[in-house]
PDB file of N, CA, C and O in Angstrom:
ATOM      1  N   UNK A   1      63.347  40.031  55.745  1.00 79.00           N
ATOM      2  CA  UNK A   1      64.187  39.071  56.444  1.00 79.00           C
ATOM      3  C   UNK A   1      64.818  38.091  55.470  1.00 79.00           C
ATOM      4  O   UNK A   1      65.970  37.844  55.554  1.00 79.00           O
ATOM      5  N   UNK A   2      64.005  37.558  54.587  1.00 74.00           N
ATOM      6  CA  UNK A   2      64.544  36.582  53.587  1.00 74.00           C
ATOM      7  C   UNK A   2      65.543  37.251  52.659  1.00 74.00           C
ATOM      8  O   UNK A   2      66.594  36.618  52.305  1.00 74.00           O
ATOM      9  N   UNK A   3      65.333  38.507  52.362  1.00 79.00           N
ATOM     10  CA  UNK A   3      66.255  39.203  51.485  1.00 79.00           C
ATOM     11  C   UNK A   3      67.593  39.365  52.188  1.00 79.00           C
ATOM     12  O   UNK A   3      68.639  39.260  51.544  1.00 79.00           O
ATOM     13  N   UNK A   4      67.566  39.692  53.479  1.00 78.00           N
ATOM     14  CA  UNK A   4      68.814  39.808  54.216  1.00 78.00           C
ATOM     15  C   UNK A   4      69.630  38.462  54.269  1.00 78.00           C
ATOM     16  O   UNK A   4      70.854  38.414  54.141  1.00 78.00           O
ATOM     17  N   UNK A   5      68.870  37.356  54.450  1.00 71.00           N
ATOM     18  CA  UNK A   5      69.507  36.036  54.529  1.00 71.00           C
ATOM     19  C   UNK A   5      70.153  35.730  53.139  1.00 71.00           C
ATOM     20  O   UNK A   5      71.266  35.259  53.129  1.00 71.00           O
ATOM     21  N   UNK A   6      69.394  35.997  52.081  1.00 74.00           N
ATOM     22  CA  UNK A   6      69.954  35.736  50.794  1.00 74.00           C
ATOM     23  C   UNK A   6      71.185  36.615  50.401  1.00 74.00           C
ATOM     24  O   UNK A   6      72.062  36.194  49.791  1.00 74.00           O
ATOM     25  N   UNK A   7      71.083  37.875  50.900  1.00 76.00           N
ATOM     26  CA  UNK A   7      72.275  38.754  50.623  1.00 76.00           C
ATOM     27  C   UNK A   7      73.474  38.313  51.410  1.00 76.00           C
ATOM     28  O   UNK A   7      74.575  38.331  50.907  1.00 76.00           O
ATOM     29  N   UNK A   8      73.252  37.817  52.623  1.00 74.00           N
ATOM     30  CA  UNK A   8      74.358  37.375  53.441  1.00 74.00           C
ATOM     31  C   UNK A   8      74.993  36.131  52.814  1.00 74.00           C
ATOM     32  O   UNK A   8      76.169  35.895  52.798  1.00 74.00           O
ATOM     33  N   UNK A   9      74.097  35.258  52.343  1.00 75.00           N
ATOM     34  CA  UNK A   9      74.595  34.003  51.727  1.00 75.00           C
ATOM     35  C   UNK A   9      75.359  34.344  50.489  1.00 75.00           C
ATOM     36  O   UNK A   9      76.466  33.774  50.242  1.00 75.00           O
ATOM     37  N   UNK A  10      74.942  35.249  49.648  1.00 74.00           N
ATOM     38  CA  UNK A  10      75.673  35.607  48.518  1.00 74.00           C
ATOM     39  C   UNK A  10      77.004  36.279  48.827  1.00 74.00           C
ATOM     40  O   UNK A  10      77.983  36.006  48.214  1.00 74.00           O
ATOM     41  N   UNK A  11      76.986  37.148  49.817  1.00 67.00           N
ATOM     42  CA  UNK A  11      78.193  37.784  50.275  1.00 67.00           C
ATOM     43  C   UNK A  11      79.245  36.747  50.785  1.00 67.00           C
ATOM     44  O   UNK A  11      80.401  36.829  50.502  1.00 67.00           O
ATOM     45  N   UNK A  12      78.844  35.779  51.593  1.00 68.00           N
ATOM     46  CA  UNK A  12      79.657  34.799  52.076  1.00 68.00           C
ATOM     47  C   UNK A  12      80.207  33.895  51.058  1.00 68.00           C
ATOM     48  O   UNK A  12      81.393  33.523  51.083  1.00 68.00           O
ATOM     49  N   UNK A  13      79.454  33.567  50.050  1.00 68.00           N
ATOM     50  CA  UNK A  13      79.992  32.785  48.925  1.00 68.00           C
ATOM     51  C   UNK A  13      80.946  33.601  48.069  1.00 68.00           C
ATOM     52  O   UNK A  13      81.859  33.075  47.552  1.00 68.00           O
ATOM     53  N   UNK A  14      80.777  34.894  48.022  1.00 60.00           N
ATOM     54  CA  UNK A  14      81.656  35.700  47.235  1.00 60.00           C
ATOM     55  C   UNK A  14      83.001  35.915  47.905  1.00 60.00           C
ATOM     56  O   UNK A  14      84.027  35.882  47.190  1.00 60.00           O
ATOM     57  N   UNK A  15      82.967  36.087  49.218  1.00 58.00           N
ATOM     58  CA  UNK A  15      84.271  36.336  49.879  1.00 58.00           C
ATOM     59  C   UNK A  15      85.080  35.071  50.156  1.00 58.00           C
ATOM     60  O   UNK A  15      86.235  35.173  50.290  1.00 58.00           O
ATOM     61  N   UNK A  16      84.423  33.970  50.303  1.00 58.00           N
ATOM     62  CA  UNK A  16      85.132  32.752  50.523  1.00 58.00           C
ATOM     63  C   UNK A  16      85.208  31.947  49.208  1.00 58.00           C
ATOM     64  O   UNK A  16      84.311  31.232  48.873  1.00 58.00           O
ATOM     65  N   UNK A  17      86.229  32.188  48.575  1.00 57.00           N
ATOM     66  CA  UNK A  17      86.413  31.515  47.251  1.00 57.00           C
ATOM     67  C   UNK A  17      87.842  31.014  47.161  1.00 57.00           C
ATOM     68  O   UNK A  17      88.755  31.421  47.857  1.00 57.00           O
ATOM     69  N   UNK A  18      88.075  30.089  46.210  1.00 60.00           N
ATOM     70  CA  UNK A  18      89.438  29.545  46.040  1.00 60.00           C
ATOM     71  C   UNK A  18      90.227  30.326  45.132  1.00 60.00           C
ATOM     72  O   UNK A  18      91.420  30.130  45.046  1.00 60.00           O
ATOM     73  N   UNK A  19      89.623  31.229  44.404  1.00 60.00           N
ATOM     74  CA  UNK A  19      90.371  32.026  43.419  1.00 60.00           C
ATOM     75  C   UNK A  19      91.049  33.158  44.225  1.00 60.00           C
ATOM     76  O   UNK A  19      90.502  33.839  44.970  1.00 60.00           O
ATOM     77  N   UNK A  20      92.291  33.287  43.900  1.00 60.00           N
ATOM     78  CA  UNK A  20      93.133  34.386  44.522  1.00 60.00           C
ATOM     79  C   UNK A  20      92.916  35.729  43.799  1.00 60.00           C
ATOM     80  O   UNK A  20      92.895  35.764  42.581  1.00 60.00           O
ATOM     81  N   UNK A  21      92.688  36.762  44.555  1.00 65.00           N
ATOM     82  CA  UNK A  21      92.523  38.042  43.935  1.00 65.00           C
ATOM     83  C   UNK A  21      93.895  38.664  43.604  1.00 65.00           C
ATOM     84  O   UNK A  21      94.016  39.347  42.560  1.00 65.00           O
ATOM     85  N   UNK A  22      94.882  38.496  44.417  1.00 74.00           N
ATOM     86  CA  UNK A  22      96.214  39.007  44.190  1.00 74.00           C
ATOM     87  C   UNK A  22      97.157  37.836  43.775  1.00 74.00           C
ATOM     88  O   UNK A  22      97.067  36.790  44.345  1.00 74.00           O
ATOM     89  N   UNK A  23      98.024  38.151  42.956  1.00 83.00           N
ATOM     90  CA  UNK A  23      99.036  37.161  42.546  1.00 83.00           C
ATOM     91  C   UNK A  23     100.388  37.595  43.184  1.00 83.00           C
ATOM     92  O   UNK A  23     100.826  38.705  42.983  1.00 83.00           O
ATOM     93  N   UNK A  24     100.876  36.723  44.066  1.00 86.00           N
ATOM     94  CA  UNK A  24     102.121  37.067  44.720  1.00 86.00           C
ATOM     95  C   UNK A  24     103.291  36.379  43.925  1.00 86.00           C
ATOM     96  O   UNK A  24     103.168  35.264  43.362  1.00 86.00           O
ATOM     97  N   UNK A  25     104.417  37.081  44.012  1.00 89.00           N
ATOM     98  CA  UNK A  25     105.656  36.484  43.298  1.00 89.00           C
ATOM     99  C   UNK A  25     106.169  35.375  44.121  1.00 89.00           C
ATOM    100  O   UNK A  25     106.283  35.456  45.348  1.00 89.00           O
ATOM    101  N   UNK A  26     106.485  34.264  43.469  1.00 91.00           N
ATOM    102  CA  UNK A  26     107.069  33.167  44.099  1.00 91.00           C
ATOM    103  C   UNK A  26     108.542  33.355  44.410  1.00 91.00           C
ATOM    104  O   UNK A  26     109.352  33.547  43.494  1.00 91.00           O
ATOM    105  N   UNK A  27     108.877  33.393  45.722  1.00 90.00           N
ATOM    106  CA  UNK A  27     110.199  33.752  46.104  1.00 90.00           C
ATOM    107  C   UNK A  27     110.968  32.507  46.716  1.00 90.00           C
ATOM    108  O   UNK A  27     111.962  32.715  47.384  1.00 90.00           O
ATOM    109  N   UNK A  28     110.438  31.345  46.454  1.00 92.00           N
ATOM    110  CA  UNK A  28     111.058  30.082  47.045  1.00 92.00           C
ATOM    111  C   UNK A  28     112.508  29.940  46.538  1.00 92.00           C
ATOM    112  O   UNK A  28     113.376  29.625  47.285  1.00 92.00           O
ATOM    113  N   UNK A  29     112.677  30.108  45.255  1.00 93.00           N
ATOM    114  CA  UNK A  29     114.037  29.915  44.692  1.00 93.00           C
ATOM    115  C   UNK A  29     115.068  30.831  45.307  1.00 93.00           C
ATOM    116  O   UNK A  29     116.174  30.428  45.626  1.00 93.00           O
ATOM    117  N   UNK A  30     114.699  32.120  45.538  1.00 91.00           N
ATOM    118  CA  UNK A  30     115.572  33.116  46.172  1.00 91.00           C
ATOM    119  C   UNK A  30     115.911  32.673  47.622  1.00 91.00           C
ATOM    120  O   UNK A  30     117.027  32.732  48.024  1.00 91.00           O
ATOM    121  N   UNK A  31     114.918  32.243  48.284  1.00 88.00           N
ATOM    122  CA  UNK A  31     115.068  31.807  49.728  1.00 88.00           C
ATOM    123  C   UNK A  31     115.917  30.555  49.741  1.00 88.00           C
ATOM    124  O   UNK A  31     116.789  30.447  50.683  1.00 88.00           O
ATOM    125  N   UNK A  32     115.745  29.614  48.838  1.00 91.00           N
ATOM    126  CA  UNK A  32     116.642  28.427  48.726  1.00 91.00           C
ATOM    127  C   UNK A  32     118.015  28.794  48.587  1.00 91.00           C
ATOM    128  O   UNK A  32     118.921  28.202  49.217  1.00 91.00           O
ATOM    129  N   UNK A  33     118.291  29.731  47.675  1.00 91.00           N
ATOM    130  CA  UNK A  33     119.714  30.165  47.345  1.00 91.00           C
ATOM    131  C   UNK A  33     120.288  30.804  48.616  1.00 91.00           C
ATOM    132  O   UNK A  33     121.447  30.536  48.993  1.00 91.00           O
ATOM    133  N   UNK A  34     119.513  31.625  49.331  1.00 88.00           N
ATOM    134  CA  UNK A  34     119.987  32.328  50.511  1.00 88.00           C
ATOM    135  C   UNK A  34     120.322  31.348  51.635  1.00 88.00           C
ATOM    136  O   UNK A  34     121.394  31.412  52.205  1.00 88.00           O
ATOM    137  N   UNK A  35     119.443  30.296  51.923  1.00 90.00           N
ATOM    138  CA  UNK A  35     119.652  29.447  53.023  1.00 90.00           C
ATOM    139  C   UNK A  35     120.620  28.319  52.672  1.00 90.00           C
ATOM    140  O   UNK A  35     121.225  27.704  53.585  1.00 90.00           O
ATOM    141  N   UNK A  36     120.899  27.983  51.473  1.00 91.00           N
ATOM    142  CA  UNK A  36     121.869  26.958  51.032  1.00 91.00           C
ATOM    143  C   UNK A  36     123.197  27.491  50.819  1.00 91.00           C
ATOM    144  O   UNK A  36     124.138  26.730  50.629  1.00 91.00           O
ATOM    145  N   UNK A  37     123.376  28.778  50.732  1.00 90.00           N
ATOM    146  CA  UNK A  37     124.683  29.416  50.524  1.00 90.00           C
ATOM    147  C   UNK A  37     125.632  29.038  51.687  1.00 90.00           C
ATOM    148  O   UNK A  37     125.271  29.126  52.917  1.00 90.00           O
ATOM    149  N   UNK A  38     126.825  28.721  51.372  1.00 91.00           N
ATOM    150  CA  UNK A  38     127.863  28.300  52.353  1.00 91.00           C
ATOM    151  C   UNK A  38     128.728  29.556  52.675  1.00 91.00           C
ATOM    152  O   UNK A  38     129.713  29.788  52.068  1.00 91.00           O
ATOM    153  N   UNK A  39     128.185  30.322  53.684  1.00 89.00           N
ATOM    154  CA  UNK A  39     128.924  31.553  54.023  1.00 89.00           C
ATOM    155  C   UNK A  39     129.284  31.583  55.519  1.00 89.00           C
ATOM    156  O   UNK A  39     129.623  32.590  56.062  1.00 89.00           O
ATOM    157  N   UNK A  40     129.177  30.451  56.188  1.00 90.00           N
ATOM    158  CA  UNK A  40     129.615  30.319  57.615  1.00 90.00           C
ATOM    159  C   UNK A  40     128.588  30.820  58.581  1.00 90.00           C
ATOM    160  O   UNK A  40     128.807  30.740  59.842  1.00 90.00           O
ATOM    161  N   UNK A  41     127.486  31.315  58.170  1.00 90.00           N
ATOM    162  CA  UNK A  41     126.435  31.767  59.068  1.00 90.00           C
ATOM    163  C   UNK A  41     125.482  30.611  59.333  1.00 90.00           C
ATOM    164  O   UNK A  41     125.069  29.881  58.450  1.00 90.00           O
ATOM    165  N   UNK A  42     125.175  30.376  60.649  1.00 90.00           N
ATOM    166  CA  UNK A  42     124.223  29.238  60.998  1.00 90.00           C
ATOM    167  C   UNK A  42     122.892  29.459  60.292  1.00 90.00           C
ATOM    168  O   UNK A  42     122.449  30.629  60.122  1.00 90.00           O
ATOM    169  N   UNK A  43     122.260  28.378  59.953  1.00 89.00           N
ATOM    170  CA  UNK A  43     120.990  28.487  59.214  1.00 89.00           C
ATOM    171  C   UNK A  43     119.924  29.253  59.968  1.00 89.00           C
ATOM    172  O   UNK A  43     119.054  29.968  59.386  1.00 89.00           O
ATOM    173  N   UNK A  44     119.918  29.227  61.327  1.00 88.00           N
ATOM    174  CA  UNK A  44     118.927  29.906  62.063  1.00 88.00           C
ATOM    175  C   UNK A  44     119.131  31.391  62.116  1.00 88.00           C
ATOM    176  O   UNK A  44     118.274  32.152  62.652  1.00 88.00           O
ATOM    177  N   UNK A  45     120.220  31.865  61.567  1.00 89.00           N
ATOM    178  CA  UNK A  45     120.521  33.355  61.597  1.00 89.00           C
ATOM    179  C   UNK A  45     120.568  33.866  60.151  1.00 89.00           C
ATOM    180  O   UNK A  45     120.784  35.099  59.934  1.00 89.00           O
ATOM    181  N   UNK A  46     120.316  32.994  59.136  1.00 90.00           N
ATOM    182  CA  UNK A  46     120.528  33.428  57.785  1.00 90.00           C
ATOM    183  C   UNK A  46     119.280  34.378  57.293  1.00 90.00           C
ATOM    184  O   UNK A  46     119.330  35.023  56.268  1.00 90.00           O
ATOM    185  N   UNK A  47     118.239  34.477  58.053  1.00 88.00           N
ATOM    186  CA  UNK A  47     117.084  35.246  57.686  1.00 88.00           C
ATOM    187  C   UNK A  47     117.304  36.757  57.820  1.00 88.00           C
ATOM    188  O   UNK A  47     116.486  37.566  57.400  1.00 88.00           O
ATOM    189  N   UNK A  48     118.343  37.164  58.561  1.00 90.00           N
ATOM    190  CA  UNK A  48     118.613  38.592  58.667  1.00 90.00           C
ATOM    191  C   UNK A  48     118.487  39.045  60.066  1.00 90.00           C
ATOM    192  O   UNK A  48     118.640  38.279  61.070  1.00 90.00           O
ATOM    193  N   UNK A  49     118.232  40.358  60.154  1.00 94.00           N
ATOM    194  CA  UNK A  49     118.131  40.993  61.483  1.00 94.00           C
ATOM    195  C   UNK A  49     117.037  40.504  62.328  1.00 94.00           C
ATOM    196  O   UNK A  49     117.214  40.285  63.517  1.00 94.00           O
ATOM    197  N   UNK A  50     115.922  40.157  61.793  1.00 93.00           N
ATOM    198  CA  UNK A  50     114.752  39.671  62.554  1.00 93.00           C
ATOM    199  C   UNK A  50     115.105  38.342  63.134  1.00 93.00           C
ATOM    200  O   UNK A  50     114.759  38.117  64.318  1.00 93.00           O
ATOM    201  N   UNK A  51     115.763  37.488  62.455  1.00 93.00           N
ATOM    202  CA  UNK A  51     116.227  36.165  63.067  1.00 93.00           C
ATOM    203  C   UNK A  51     117.191  36.362  64.174  1.00 93.00           C
ATOM    204  O   UNK A  51     117.147  35.666  65.190  1.00 93.00           O
ATOM    205  N   UNK A  52     118.128  37.333  63.958  1.00 94.00           N
ATOM    206  CA  UNK A  52     119.127  37.541  65.030  1.00 94.00           C
ATOM    207  C   UNK A  52     118.440  38.088  66.304  1.00 94.00           C
ATOM    208  O   UNK A  52     118.801  37.704  67.438  1.00 94.00           O
ATOM    209  N   UNK A  53     117.523  39.008  66.114  1.00 96.00           N
ATOM    210  CA  UNK A  53     116.831  39.568  67.325  1.00 96.00           C
ATOM    211  C   UNK A  53     116.014  38.461  67.993  1.00 96.00           C
ATOM    212  O   UNK A  53     115.955  38.411  69.284  1.00 96.00           O
ATOM    213  N   UNK A  54     115.332  37.655  67.206  1.00 96.00           N
ATOM    214  CA  UNK A  54     114.524  36.624  67.810  1.00 96.00           C
ATOM    215  C   UNK A  54     115.372  35.569  68.510  1.00 96.00           C
ATOM    216  O   UNK A  54     115.162  35.153  69.658  1.00 96.00           O
ATOM    217  N   UNK A  55     116.524  35.224  67.970  1.00 95.00           N
ATOM    218  CA  UNK A  55     117.511  34.354  68.649  1.00 95.00           C
ATOM    219  C   UNK A  55     117.986  34.946  69.968  1.00 95.00           C
ATOM    220  O   UNK A  55     118.042  34.272  70.940  1.00 95.00           O
ATOM    221  N   UNK A  56     118.423  36.177  69.923  1.00 96.00           N
ATOM    222  CA  UNK A  56     118.967  36.812  71.137  1.00 96.00           C
ATOM    223  C   UNK A  56     117.868  36.975  72.232  1.00 96.00           C
ATOM    224  O   UNK A  56     118.151  36.667  73.413  1.00 96.00           O
ATOM    225  N   UNK A  57     116.625  37.273  71.815  1.00 98.00           N
ATOM    226  CA  UNK A  57     115.555  37.404  72.784  1.00 98.00           C
ATOM    227  C   UNK A  57     115.288  36.014  73.391  1.00 98.00           C
ATOM    228  O   UNK A  57     115.068  35.899  74.630  1.00 98.00           O
ATOM    229  N   UNK A  58     115.311  35.003  72.593  1.00 97.00           N
ATOM    230  CA  UNK A  58     115.072  33.641  73.135  1.00 97.00           C
ATOM    231  C   UNK A  58     116.211  33.213  74.068  1.00 97.00           C
ATOM    232  O   UNK A  58     115.900  32.610  75.167  1.00 97.00           O
ATOM    233  N   UNK A  59     117.400  33.543  73.723  1.00 97.00           N
ATOM    234  CA  UNK A  59     118.543  33.226  74.614  1.00 97.00           C
ATOM    235  C   UNK A  59     118.466  33.998  75.961  1.00 97.00           C
ATOM    236  O   UNK A  59     118.744  33.444  77.019  1.00 97.00           O
ATOM    237  N   UNK A  60     118.104  35.253  75.897  1.00 98.00           N
ATOM    238  CA  UNK A  60     118.006  36.070  77.089  1.00 98.00           C
ATOM    239  C   UNK A  60     116.888  35.511  78.002  1.00 98.00           C
ATOM    240  O   UNK A  60     117.088  35.326  79.212  1.00 98.00           O
ATOM    241  N   UNK A  61     115.696  35.176  77.437  1.00 98.00           N
ATOM    242  CA  UNK A  61     114.661  34.580  78.220  1.00 98.00           C
ATOM    243  C   UNK A  61     115.042  33.284  78.772  1.00 98.00           C
ATOM    244  O   UNK A  61     114.677  32.972  79.951  1.00 98.00           O
ATOM    245  N   UNK A  62     115.760  32.441  77.998  1.00 98.00           N
ATOM    246  CA  UNK A  62     116.078  31.114  78.502  1.00 98.00           C
ATOM    247  C   UNK A  62     117.152  31.207  79.645  1.00 98.00           C
ATOM    248  O   UNK A  62     116.909  30.625  80.705  1.00 98.00           O
ATOM    249  N   UNK A  63     118.178  32.045  79.472  1.00 98.00           N
ATOM    250  CA  UNK A  63     119.159  32.127  80.542  1.00 98.00           C
ATOM    251  C   UNK A  63     118.542  32.871  81.783  1.00 98.00           C
ATOM    252  O   UNK A  63     118.729  32.446  82.945  1.00 98.00           O
ATOM    253  N   UNK A  64     117.768  33.893  81.533  1.00 98.00           N
ATOM    254  CA  UNK A  64     117.079  34.552  82.669  1.00 98.00           C
ATOM    255  C   UNK A  64     116.176  33.704  83.367  1.00 98.00           C
ATOM    256  O   UNK A  64     116.112  33.685  84.629  1.00 98.00           O
ATOM    257  N   UNK A  65     115.368  32.895  82.688  1.00 98.00           N
ATOM    258  CA  UNK A  65     114.460  31.952  83.350  1.00 98.00           C
ATOM    259  C   UNK A  65     115.193  30.935  84.127  1.00 98.00           C
ATOM    260  O   UNK A  65     114.718  30.538  85.215  1.00 98.00           O
ATOM    261  N   UNK A  66     116.284  30.419  83.615  1.00 98.00           N
ATOM    262  CA  UNK A  66     117.123  29.434  84.313  1.00 98.00           C
ATOM    263  C   UNK A  66     117.648  29.958  85.628  1.00 98.00           C
ATOM    264  O   UNK A  66     117.595  29.349  86.710  1.00 98.00           O
ATOM    265  N   UNK A  67     118.211  31.219  85.556  1.00 98.00           N
ATOM    266  CA  UNK A  67     118.772  31.904  86.725  1.00 98.00           C
ATOM    267  C   UNK A  67     117.642  32.123  87.798  1.00 98.00           C
ATOM    268  O   UNK A  67     117.829  31.840  88.972  1.00 98.00           O
ATOM    269  N   UNK A  68     116.529  32.519  87.321  1.00 98.00           N
ATOM    270  CA  UNK A  68     115.384  32.814  88.218  1.00 98.00           C
ATOM    271  C   UNK A  68     114.881  31.524  88.892  1.00 98.00           C
ATOM    272  O   UNK A  68     114.608  31.511  90.118  1.00 98.00           O
ATOM    273  N   UNK A  69     114.838  30.470  88.133  1.00 98.00           N
ATOM    274  CA  UNK A  69     114.421  29.141  88.706  1.00 98.00           C
ATOM    275  C   UNK A  69     115.364  28.675  89.699  1.00 98.00           C
ATOM    276  O   UNK A  69     115.038  28.166  90.800  1.00 98.00           O
ATOM    277  N   UNK A  70     116.712  28.820  89.439  1.00 98.00           N
ATOM    278  CA  UNK A  70     117.733  28.425  90.380  1.00 98.00           C
ATOM    279  C   UNK A  70     117.642  29.306  91.670  1.00 98.00           C
ATOM    280  O   UNK A  70     117.823  28.764  92.763  1.00 98.00           O
ATOM    281  N   UNK A  71     117.402  30.549  91.495  1.00 98.00           N
ATOM    282  CA  UNK A  71     117.228  31.412  92.706  1.00 98.00           C
ATOM    283  C   UNK A  71     116.042  30.968  93.503  1.00 98.00           C
ATOM    284  O   UNK A  71     116.145  30.924  94.713  1.00 98.00           O
ATOM    285  N   UNK A  72     114.966  30.716  92.847  1.00 97.00           N
ATOM    286  CA  UNK A  72     113.776  30.272  93.638  1.00 97.00           C
ATOM    287  C   UNK A  72     113.979  28.947  94.298  1.00 97.00           C
ATOM    288  O   UNK A  72     113.490  28.712  95.451  1.00 97.00           O
ATOM    289  N   UNK A  73     114.734  28.044  93.687  1.00 97.00           N
ATOM    290  CA  UNK A  73     115.060  26.795  94.341  1.00 97.00           C
ATOM    291  C   UNK A  73     115.930  27.036  95.573  1.00 97.00           C
ATOM    292  O   UNK A  73     115.767  26.351  96.620  1.00 97.00           O
ATOM    293  N   UNK A  74     116.879  27.981  95.431  1.00 96.00           N
ATOM    294  CA  UNK A  74     117.679  28.314  96.614  1.00 96.00           C
ATOM    295  C   UNK A  74     116.885  28.935  97.721  1.00 96.00           C
ATOM    296  O   UNK A  74     117.057  28.577  98.914  1.00 96.00           O
ATOM    297  N   UNK A  75     115.948  29.786  97.420  1.00 94.00           N
ATOM    298  CA  UNK A  75     115.149  30.408  98.441  1.00 94.00           C
ATOM    299  C   UNK A  75     114.220  29.350  99.069  1.00 94.00           C
ATOM    300  O   UNK A  75     114.058  29.327 100.347  1.00 94.00           O
ATOM    301  N   UNK A  76     113.667  28.483  98.288  1.00 94.00           N
ATOM    302  CA  UNK A  76     112.845  27.453  98.839  1.00 94.00           C
ATOM    303  C   UNK A  76     113.581  26.398  99.710  1.00 94.00           C
ATOM    304  O   UNK A  76     112.997  25.820 100.547  1.00 94.00           O
ATOM    305  N   UNK A  77     114.826  26.281  99.441  1.00 95.00           N
ATOM    306  CA  UNK A  77     115.630  25.296 100.247  1.00 95.00           C
ATOM    307  C   UNK A  77     116.137  25.844 101.604  1.00 95.00           C
ATOM    308  O   UNK A  77     116.522  25.089 102.431  1.00 95.00           O
ATOM    309  N   UNK A  78     115.989  27.105 101.756  1.00 93.00           N
ATOM    310  CA  UNK A  78     116.410  27.724 103.079  1.00 93.00           C
ATOM    311  C   UNK A  78     115.246  27.616 104.103  1.00 93.00           C
ATOM    312  O   UNK A  78     114.077  27.893 103.695  1.00 93.00           O
ATOM    313  N   UNK A  79     115.573  27.296 105.349  1.00 88.00           N
ATOM    314  CA  UNK A  79     114.478  27.196 106.327  1.00 88.00           C
ATOM    315  C   UNK A  79     114.005  28.666 106.620  1.00 88.00           C
ATOM    316  O   UNK A  79     114.701  29.634 106.589  1.00 88.00           O
ATOM    317  N   UNK A  80     112.766  28.770 106.966  1.00 86.00           N
ATOM    318  CA  UNK A  80     112.133  30.033 107.323  1.00 86.00           C
ATOM    319  C   UNK A  80     112.595  30.391 108.733  1.00 86.00           C
ATOM    320  O   UNK A  80     112.818  29.551 109.568  1.00 86.00           O
ATOM    321  N   UNK A  81     112.813  31.738 108.925  1.00 83.00           N
ATOM    322  CA  UNK A  81     113.245  32.192 110.214  1.00 83.00           C
ATOM    323  C   UNK A  81     112.075  32.193 111.180  1.00 83.00           C
ATOM    324  O   UNK A  81     110.919  32.530 110.846  1.00 83.00           O
ATOM    325  N   UNK A  82     112.333  31.758 112.451  1.00 81.00           N
ATOM    326  CA  UNK A  82     111.416  31.757 113.519  1.00 81.00           C
ATOM    327  C   UNK A  82     111.395  33.097 114.161  1.00 81.00           C
ATOM    328  O   UNK A  82     112.372  33.532 114.728  1.00 81.00           O
ATOM    329  N   UNK A  83     110.293  33.833 114.151  1.00 70.00           N
ATOM    330  CA  UNK A  83     110.324  35.135 114.839  1.00 70.00           C
ATOM    331  C   UNK A  83     109.388  35.190 115.989  1.00 70.00           C
ATOM    332  O   UNK A  83     108.689  34.403 116.363  1.00 70.00           O
TER     333      UNK A  83
END
């Protein structure tokens, strides 16, 4: 039992460390050049295809939700039929 606890403690200390195992290339300068470039594209679309798709999906959901809310308000404002 004690051996298992000590092994778990050692494993947890080994996996949670501040030292990075992989070194990633710093791409901040490239991203700064891309986003600061004056090419007429709005900044929220300069990220490429993924940004354009996210923007369009957001706009579709916003417009669709607004239309649906207005429809529900119209339905709620009509009196119910007496049968």
